Structures are given as structure tokens and as C-alpha cells.
CSV table of C-alpha atoms in Angstrom, one decimal:
chain,number,residue,atom,x,y,z
A,6,MET,CA,56.9,44.2,104.0
A,7,ASP,CA,59.5,42.9,106.5
A,8,GLY,CA,60.0,46.5,107.6
A,9,ILE,CA,56.3,47.0,108.4
A,10,LEU,CA,56.2,43.8,110.4
A,11,LEU,CA,59.3,44.8,112.3
A,12,LEU,CA,57.7,48.2,113.1
A,13,ASN,CA,54.5,46.5,114.2
A,14,SER,CA,56.5,44.1,116.4
A,15,ILE,CA,58.2,47.1,118.1
A,16,PHE,CA,54.9,48.8,118.8
A,17,GLU,CA,53.4,45.6,120.0
A,18,ILE,CA,56.0,45.6,122.8
A,19,PHE,CA,54.5,48.8,124.1
A,20,ASN,CA,50.9,47.7,123.4
A,21,ASN,CA,48.7,47.5,126.5
A,22,ASN,CA,45.1,47.4,127.5
A,23,TYR,CA,44.9,51.1,128.1
A,24,MET,CA,42.1,53.0,126.4
A,25,PRO,CA,43.1,55.4,123.7
A,26,HIS,CA,42.9,59.1,124.8
A,27,GLY,CA,40.0,59.7,122.4
A,28,ALA,CA,37.8,57.7,124.8
A,29,CYS,CA,38.5,60.4,127.4
A,30,TYR,CA,36.9,62.8,125.0
A,31,PHE,CA,34.0,60.4,124.6
A,32,TRP,CA,35.0,60.6,120.9
A,33,GLU,CA,33.2,63.9,120.8
A,34,PRO,CA,34.3,65.4,117.5
A,35,THR,CA,34.6,69.0,118.5
A,36,THR,CA,36.8,68.2,121.6
A,37,LEU,CA,38.8,65.5,119.8
A,38,TRP,CA,39.7,67.5,116.7
A,39,SER,CA,40.3,70.7,118.5
A,40,ASN,CA,43.0,68.9,120.5
A,41,VAL,CA,44.4,67.0,117.5
A,42,LEU,CA,44.6,70.2,115.3
A,43,GLY,CA,46.1,72.1,118.1
A,44,ASP,CA,48.8,69.5,118.7
A,45,GLY,CA,49.4,69.1,115.0
A,46,VAL,CA,49.9,72.7,114.3
A,47,THR,CA,52.1,73.0,117.4
A,48,ALA,CA,54.2,70.0,116.3
A,49,PHE,CA,54.6,71.4,112.8
A,50,SER,CA,55.7,74.7,114.2
A,51,TYR,CA,58.2,73.1,116.5
A,52,TYR,CA,59.7,71.1,113.6
A,53,MET,CA,59.9,74.2,111.5
A,54,ILE,CA,61.8,76.2,114.0
A,55,PRO,CA,65.1,74.1,113.8
A,56,GLY,CA,64.7,74.2,110.0
A,57,LEU,CA,64.6,77.9,110.0
A,58,LEU,CA,67.5,78.1,112.5
A,59,ILE,CA,69.6,75.9,110.1
A,60,TYR,CA,68.6,78.2,107.2
A,61,PHE,CA,69.5,81.3,109.1
A,62,VAL,CA,72.9,80.0,110.2
A,63,ASN,CA,73.6,78.8,106.7
A,64,LYS,CA,72.9,82.2,105.3
A,65,ARG,CA,74.8,84.1,108.0
A,66,LYS,CA,78.3,82.8,107.7
A,67,ASP,CA,79.4,85.0,110.5
A,68,ILE,CA,77.4,83.0,113.1
A,69,GLU,CA,78.9,79.7,114.2
A,70,ILE,CA,76.9,76.6,115.1
A,71,ASN,CA,77.6,76.2,118.8
A,72,ALA,CA,76.5,73.7,121.4
A,73,LEU,CA,73.7,75.9,122.8
A,74,LEU,CA,72.1,76.3,119.4
A,75,VAL,CA,72.2,72.5,118.8
A,76,ALA,CA,70.7,71.9,122.3
A,77,PHE,CA,67.8,74.3,121.5
A,78,ALA,CA,67.2,72.6,118.2
A,79,ILE,CA,67.1,69.1,119.9
A,80,PHE,CA,64.8,70.5,122.7
A,81,ILE,CA,62.4,72.0,120.2
A,82,VAL,CA,62.3,68.7,118.1
A,83,ALA,CA,61.6,66.8,121.3
A,84,CYS,CA,58.7,69.1,122.2
A,85,GLY,CA,57.3,68.6,118.7
A,86,THR,CA,57.6,64.8,119.0
A,87,VAL,CA,55.7,64.9,122.3
A,88,HIS,CA,52.8,66.7,120.6
A,89,VAL,CA,52.9,64.1,117.8
A,90,MET,CA,52.6,61.3,120.3
A,91,MET,CA,49.6,63.1,121.9
A,92,ILE,CA,47.9,62.9,118.5
A,93,VAL,CA,48.8,59.2,118.2
A,94,ASN,CA,47.5,58.4,121.6
A,95,VAL,CA,44.1,59.8,120.7
A,96,TRP,CA,43.5,56.6,118.7
A,97,ILE,CA,46.4,54.3,119.7
A,98,PRO,CA,47.3,54.1,123.4
A,99,TYR,CA,51.2,54.1,123.1
A,100,TYR,CA,51.5,55.8,126.5
A,101,ASP,CA,54.8,54.0,127.3
A,102,ILE,CA,56.4,55.4,124.2
A,103,SER,CA,54.9,58.8,124.9
A,104,GLY,CA,56.3,58.7,128.4
A,105,MET,CA,59.8,57.8,127.2
A,106,ILE,CA,59.8,60.7,124.8
A,107,LYS,CA,58.7,63.0,127.6
A,108,ILE,CA,61.6,61.7,129.7
A,109,ILE,CA,64.0,62.4,126.8
A,110,MET,CA,62.5,65.9,126.4
A,111,ALA,CA,62.9,66.5,130.2
A,112,LEU,CA,66.6,65.5,130.0
A,113,VAL,CA,67.2,67.7,127.0
A,114,SER,CA,65.3,70.5,128.7
A,115,VAL,CA,67.5,70.3,131.8
A,116,GLY,CA,70.6,70.2,129.7
A,117,THR,CA,69.5,73.2,127.7
A,118,VAL,CA,68.7,75.1,130.9
A,119,PHE,CA,72.2,74.3,132.3
A,120,MET,CA,73.9,75.3,129.1
A,121,LEU,CA,71.9,78.5,128.9
A,122,TRP,CA,72.8,79.4,132.5
A,123,LYS,CA,76.4,78.7,131.8
A,124,SER,CA,76.3,80.9,128.7
A,125,MET,CA,74.5,83.7,130.5
A,126,PRO,CA,77.6,85.9,131.2
A,127,GLU,CA,78.5,85.9,127.5
A,128,LEU,CA,74.9,86.4,126.4
A,129,LEU,CA,74.7,89.4,128.7
A,130,LYS,CA,77.7,91.0,127.0
A,131,ILE,CA,75.7,91.1,123.7
A,132,PRO,CA,75.1,94.8,123.1
A,133,SER,CA,71.5,96.1,122.9
A,134,PRO,CA,70.1,97.6,119.7
A,135,ALA,CA,70.4,101.0,121.2
A,136,ALA,CA,74.1,100.4,122.0
A,137,LEU,CA,74.7,99.1,118.5
A,138,GLN,CA,73.0,102.1,117.0
A,139,GLU,CA,75.1,104.4,119.2
A,140,ALA,CA,78.3,102.6,118.1
A,141,ASN,CA,77.3,102.9,114.5
A,142,ASP,CA,76.6,106.6,114.8
A,143,GLU,CA,80.0,107.1,116.5
A,144,ILE,CA,81.7,105.2,113.7
A,145,LYS,CA,79.8,107.2,111.1
A,146,SER,CA,80.8,110.4,112.8
A,147,LEU,CA,84.5,109.3,112.9
A,148,ASN,CA,84.4,108.3,109.3
A,149,GLU,CA,82.9,111.7,108.3
A,150,ASN,CA,85.6,113.5,110.4
A,151,LEU,CA,88.3,111.3,108.8
A,152,GLU,CA,87.0,112.0,105.3
A,153,ASP,CA,87.1,115.8,106.0
A,154,LYS,CA,90.7,115.5,107.4
A,155,VAL,CA,91.8,113.4,104.4
A,156,LYS,CA,90.1,115.9,102.0
A,157,HIS,CA,91.8,118.9,103.7
A,158,ARG,CA,95.2,117.1,103.9
A,159,THR,CA,94.9,116.1,100.2
A,160,GLN,CA,94.1,119.7,99.3
A,161,ALA,CA,97.1,120.9,101.4
A,162,LEU,CA,99.3,118.3,99.8
A,163,GLU,CA,98.3,119.3,96.3
A,164,GLU,CA,99.0,123.0,97.1
A,165,MET,CA,102.4,122.0,98.5
A,166,ASN,CA,103.2,119.9,95.5
A,167,SER,CA,102.2,122.8,93.2
A,168,GLU,CA,104.4,125.2,95.2
A,169,LEU,CA,107.2,122.7,95.2
A,170,GLU,CA,106.9,122.3,91.5
A,171,SER,CA,107.0,126.0,90.9
A,172,PHE,CA,109.9,126.3,93.3
A,173,SER,CA,111.8,123.5,91.4
A,174,TYR,CA,111.3,125.2,88.1
A,175,SER,CA,112.3,128.6,89.5
A,176,ILE,CA,115.4,127.3,91.2
A,177,SER,CA,116.4,125.1,88.3
A,178,HIS,CA,116.0,128.1,85.9
A,179,ASP,CA,118.0,130.3,88.1
A,180,LEU,CA,120.7,127.7,88.5
A,181,GLN,CA,120.9,127.0,84.8
A,182,ILE,CA,121.9,130.6,84.0
A,183,PRO,CA,125.3,130.6,85.8
A,184,VAL,CA,126.0,127.0,84.8
A,185,ARG,CA,125.4,127.8,81.1
A,186,ALA,CA,127.7,130.8,81.6
A,187,ILE,CA,130.4,128.6,83.1
A,188,LEU,CA,130.1,126.1,80.2
A,189,GLY,CA,130.0,128.9,77.6
A,190,TYR,CA,133.1,130.7,79.0
A,191,SER,CA,134.9,127.4,79.5
A,192,ALA,CA,134.3,126.5,75.8
A,193,MET,CA,135.4,130.0,74.6
A,194,LEU,CA,138.5,129.8,76.8
A,195,GLU,CA,139.4,126.4,75.5
A,196,GLU,CA,138.7,127.4,71.9
A,197,ASP,CA,140.5,130.8,71.9
A,198,HIS,CA,143.3,130.4,74.5
A,199,ILE,CA,144.1,126.7,74.7
A,200,ASP,CA,147.6,127.3,73.2
A,201,GLN,CA,148.3,129.8,76.0
A,202,LEU,CA,147.6,127.3,78.8
A,203,GLU,CA,150.1,124.9,80.3
A,204,GLU,CA,149.2,121.2,80.9
A,205,GLU,CA,148.0,121.9,84.4
A,206,GLY,CA,145.9,124.8,83.3
A,207,ILE,CA,144.2,122.6,80.6
A,208,ARG,CA,143.5,120.0,83.2
A,209,LYS,CA,141.9,122.5,85.5
A,210,LEU,CA,139.9,123.9,82.7
A,211,GLN,CA,138.6,120.4,81.9
A,212,ASN,CA,137.7,119.9,85.6
A,213,ILE,CA,135.7,123.2,85.5
A,214,SER,CA,133.9,122.0,82.3
A,215,ASN,CA,133.2,118.5,83.7
A,216,SER,CA,132.0,119.9,87.0
A,217,ALA,CA,129.7,122.3,85.2
A,218,LEU,CA,128.4,119.5,83.0
A,219,LYS,CA,127.7,117.4,86.2
A,220,MET,CA,125.9,120.4,87.7
A,221,ASN,CA,123.8,120.7,84.6
A,222,GLU,CA,122.9,117.0,84.7
A,223,LEU,CA,121.8,117.4,88.4
A,224,ILE,CA,119.6,120.4,87.5
A,225,GLN,CA,118.1,118.4,84.6
A,226,GLY,CA,117.5,115.5,87.0
A,227,ILE,CA,115.7,117.9,89.4
A,228,LEU,CA,113.5,119.1,86.5
A,229,GLU,CA,112.8,115.6,85.3
A,230,PHE,CA,111.9,114.5,88.8
A,231,SER,CA,109.5,117.5,89.3
A,232,ARG,CA,107.8,116.6,86.0
A,233,LEU,CA,107.1,113.0,87.0
A,234,GLY,CA,103.9,113.8,88.8
A,235,ARG,CA,102.5,115.8,85.8
A,236,LYS,CA,103.2,113.2,83.1
A,237,ASP,CA,100.2,111.4,81.7
A,238,LYS,CA,100.7,107.7,81.7
A,239,THR,CA,100.1,105.8,78.5
A,240,ASP,CA,100.1,102.1,79.2
A,241,SER,CA,100.8,99.5,76.5
A,242,MET,CA,102.6,96.2,76.0
A,243,ILE,CA,106.4,96.9,76.0
A,244,ASP,CA,108.9,94.7,74.2
A,245,MET,CA,111.6,94.7,76.9
A,246,ASN,CA,114.2,93.0,74.5
A,247,LEU,CA,113.8,95.9,72.1
A,248,LEU,CA,113.9,98.5,74.9
A,249,PHE,CA,117.1,97.2,76.4
A,250,ASN,CA,118.8,96.9,73.0
A,251,GLU,CA,117.8,100.4,72.0
A,252,SER,CA,119.0,101.9,75.3
A,253,VAL,CA,122.4,100.1,75.2
A,254,ASN,CA,122.9,101.3,71.5
A,255,GLU,CA,122.2,104.9,72.6
A,256,ILE,CA,124.7,104.5,75.4
A,257,ARG,CA,127.3,103.0,73.0
A,258,ALA,CA,126.8,105.9,70.6
A,259,GLY,CA,127.5,108.5,73.3
A,260,GLU,CA,130.3,106.6,75.0
A,261,THR,CA,133.5,108.7,74.7
A,262,THR,CA,135.9,106.2,76.1
A,263,GLN,CA,135.3,103.9,73.1
A,264,LYS,CA,135.2,100.9,75.5
A,265,GLU,CA,133.3,97.8,74.3
A,266,ILE,CA,130.0,97.3,76.0
A,267,GLU,CA,128.9,93.7,76.1
A,268,LEU,CA,125.2,93.1,76.8
A,269,ASN,CA,124.4,89.5,77.8
A,270,MET,CA,120.6,89.3,77.7
A,271,GLU,CA,118.2,86.4,78.1
A,272,GLU,CA,114.9,86.4,76.3
A,273,LEU,CA,112.9,88.9,78.3
A,274,PRO,CA,109.1,88.7,78.7
A,275,SER,CA,107.0,91.7,77.6
A,276,VAL,CA,105.4,93.9,80.3
A,277,TYR,CA,102.3,96.2,80.4
A,278,GLY,CA,103.2,99.8,81.4
A,279,ASP,CA,104.2,103.3,80.4
A,280,GLU,CA,107.0,102.8,77.8
A,281,ALA,CA,108.6,106.3,78.3
A,282,MET,CA,108.9,105.8,82.1
A,283,MET,CA,110.2,102.3,81.6
A,284,LYS,CA,112.8,103.5,79.1
A,285,GLN,CA,114.0,106.1,81.6
A,286,VAL,CA,114.4,103.4,84.3
A,287,VAL,CA,116.3,101.1,81.8
A,288,ASN,CA,118.5,104.0,80.7
A,289,ASN,CA,119.4,104.9,84.3
A,290,LEU,CA,120.2,101.3,85.1
A,291,LEU,CA,122.4,100.7,82.1
A,292,SER,CA,124.0,104.2,82.3
A,293,ASN,CA,125.0,103.5,85.9
A,294,ALA,CA,126.3,100.0,85.0
A,295,VAL,CA,128.5,101.6,82.3
A,296,LYS,CA,129.5,104.6,84.5
A,297,TYR,CA,130.7,102.5,87.4
A,298,SER,CA,132.4,99.8,85.3
A,299,ILE,CA,134.6,102.3,83.5
A,300,ASN,CA,137.8,100.8,85.1
A,301,GLN,CA,137.0,97.4,83.5
A,302,GLU,CA,138.8,96.6,80.2
A,303,LYS,CA,135.4,95.5,78.8
A,304,ILE,CA,132.1,96.6,80.2
A,305,LYS,CA,129.9,93.6,80.8
A,306,ILE,CA,126.2,93.8,81.6
A,307,ASP,CA,123.9,90.8,82.3
A,308,VAL,CA,120.1,91.2,82.0
A,309,SER,CA,117.6,88.6,83.0
A,310,ALA,CA,114.0,88.2,84.2
A,311,GLU,CA,112.0,86.2,86.6
A,312,VAL,CA,108.2,85.6,86.2
A,313,SER,CA,106.0,84.9,89.2
A,314,VAL,CA,102.2,84.8,89.5
A,315,ASN,CA,101.5,88.5,89.8
A,316,GLU,CA,104.7,90.2,88.7
A,317,ILE,CA,107.8,90.2,86.5
A,318,THR,CA,111.2,91.1,88.0
A,319,TYR,CA,114.0,92.3,85.7
A,320,PHE,CA,117.6,91.9,86.9
A,321,VAL,CA,120.5,94.2,85.6
A,322,LYS,CA,123.9,93.0,86.8
A,323,ASP,CA,127.3,94.7,86.1
A,324,TYR,CA,130.8,94.0,87.2
A,325,GLY,CA,131.8,97.5,88.4
A,326,ILE,CA,132.9,98.8,91.7
A,327,GLY,CA,129.7,98.0,93.5
A,328,PHE,CA,128.7,99.6,96.9
A,329,ASP,CA,128.8,98.8,100.6
A,330,GLU,CA,125.8,96.6,101.6
A,331,LYS,CA,125.2,98.7,104.7
A,332,TYR,CA,124.0,101.5,102.5
A,333,LYS,CA,121.6,99.5,100.3
A,334,HIS,CA,118.5,101.0,102.1
A,335,LYS,CA,119.4,104.3,100.5
A,336,MET,CA,119.7,102.8,97.0
A,337,PHE,CA,116.4,104.2,95.7
A,338,ASP,CA,116.5,107.6,97.5
A,339,VAL,CA,116.4,110.6,95.2
A,340,PHE,CA,119.8,111.9,94.1
A,341,GLN,CA,121.7,109.4,96.3
A,342,ARG,CA,125.1,108.1,95.3
A,343,LEU,CA,126.4,105.1,97.2
């Protein structure tokens, strides 16, 4: 009730002895209601426009609400309010309030014009629909050309990989024949004529056999590397504790120096992946750790893991000869020895 009285008091300030605007229409219904309805629909439309602008900007996250957009919204609301007051003035002569609203609308209009003029250089840079369509067509054409190039390059790469695979098999097969011959004749020489050789001859024969064995390992490595791309992956949960223990036991069984291999391993988390490939990686790491710690009285290997949000990192540490840090960038190159 107090609010209504306050509102009436405010409007009383602007009350005067002017006639309502309806008197100018002689209260003729057709003229009066055509003006009232016209102003009402116009005011409603003006008020809807800012609402639709807000809805549009809310849906289009790529469009920022800038000062010019806000100025347009205020200008449109002011225009709508002017038409509302024109309806009020038909029955109640609040011409002073109507005049003040028109002044506000005029100021907002001038400000909007100024901002629009200031923004004109940037607005003129907005590409036309034809320019956008041309750019889209160009991008589409570039994408199609790129897809064709990728397709052709992929096909060429597949052909090269196939040729390389065939070449690897051919070379490896051709290399294995003389290596097997060297190993065979070395074994026969050692078996049949060992008693005829002096100590220096026996040492040289062992060097020949060891070199042939290393050559054979290298050939097998080339073959294994060429097969990697053809292997079908079978992913599953891998118990890394079991995998490391199995690998180190296999290495212990094949170790000819009879040196003790001490594996210090933390509790390792399981990982999802191809078990055969993972075992090959583990075998290589442990074999290298043993191979390059051969001068130690006892071969010690530490294994640990670190779990982060998206990955698990496994660490294999040995106490062997190590390598020069300046060559670490070559560590994972194929057939590199640091």
C-alpha cells in the first residue's frame, strides 16, 4: 500500500492541467485505438528485440557482448518506452515524464551513433556472404587436394614399407647363410681340432664364434624389427610384477658368467597393453642392464614405477658403465650403441 502511495506521489509531481492526448482525438474510438494499438505493438516489438539479442548471444558463444551491442539494446528499450508513454498520455497527461524519456532516448541515440561511427572501420572489414562462400569453397578445395595427397602419400608409404619388409627378409636370409656357415665350421673346428690349437688359436677361434653370434643377433634384430609393423596387437591387463620376475629368471637361466643378479623391485602397478611387446621391452632393458654391468661383482637392478593422471612410467636402473649424457638423444634410435 505504501508503495502505491509513493508511486502516486511521484506521478503527482509531474501532474499538470494539460489535457490527455485522447482529447486531441476527440475520444473518437477508431483514431484513438488505432494509435494505441500501433504504439503498443511497436513497444512490444522494441522490448522483444533486446531479448532476442540476449538469446542469440547466449547461444552463440563465439560472439562477445561488446559496448556497441549494449548501446543498441538500451536505445531500442528507450524507443519502446517512448511508445509506452504515448499510450499513457492518451488517458493521463504525463507529458513531462514523456519528455524526459525522449531526452534520455535522444542522448542514447547520439551515443549509439557515435559508437557506430567509431566502429565503422571494423564493421567494414566483416566479409560479405559472397566472400565467405568463396573462402569456404577455397578451403574445401584445399582439403580435397590435401586428402588426395595424403591418400597418395599413404599408398606410396605402404608400398615402400612392403618393399622394405621384403628387402629386410631377403637380406636377412642371405646374411644368415654365411653366418650359419661360420658358426657351423667354428663348432666343427673346436670339436675336431681343439687339441691341435695353441692357446692363441683357441682365443681367436672363440673370437670368431662370438663375432658370428653377435652378427646373428643383429640379423635377428633386423628381422624382429621388420615384423613389428605386421604384428597384431592383443591388449590386456599386464601384471608387471610377474613380467619383470619372469624376464629376470629367464636371463638368470641363460647367464653364462654365473654372476648373481639382484632385482630390487617395488610393487608395480598393472598396465593395459600388448603383453608380448611389453615383454620384449622389459627383456631388452634387463638384458642391457646385465650386459653392461658385467664388470660388477654382483649385478644389481632397481625397478620402480610412477603413476600420474594419464600414464604410468616404469624405471629400470642399473649400476653398470653408463653412457655419455651428450649422446642421450640417440638412446632410442634403432640399433644404436652408446
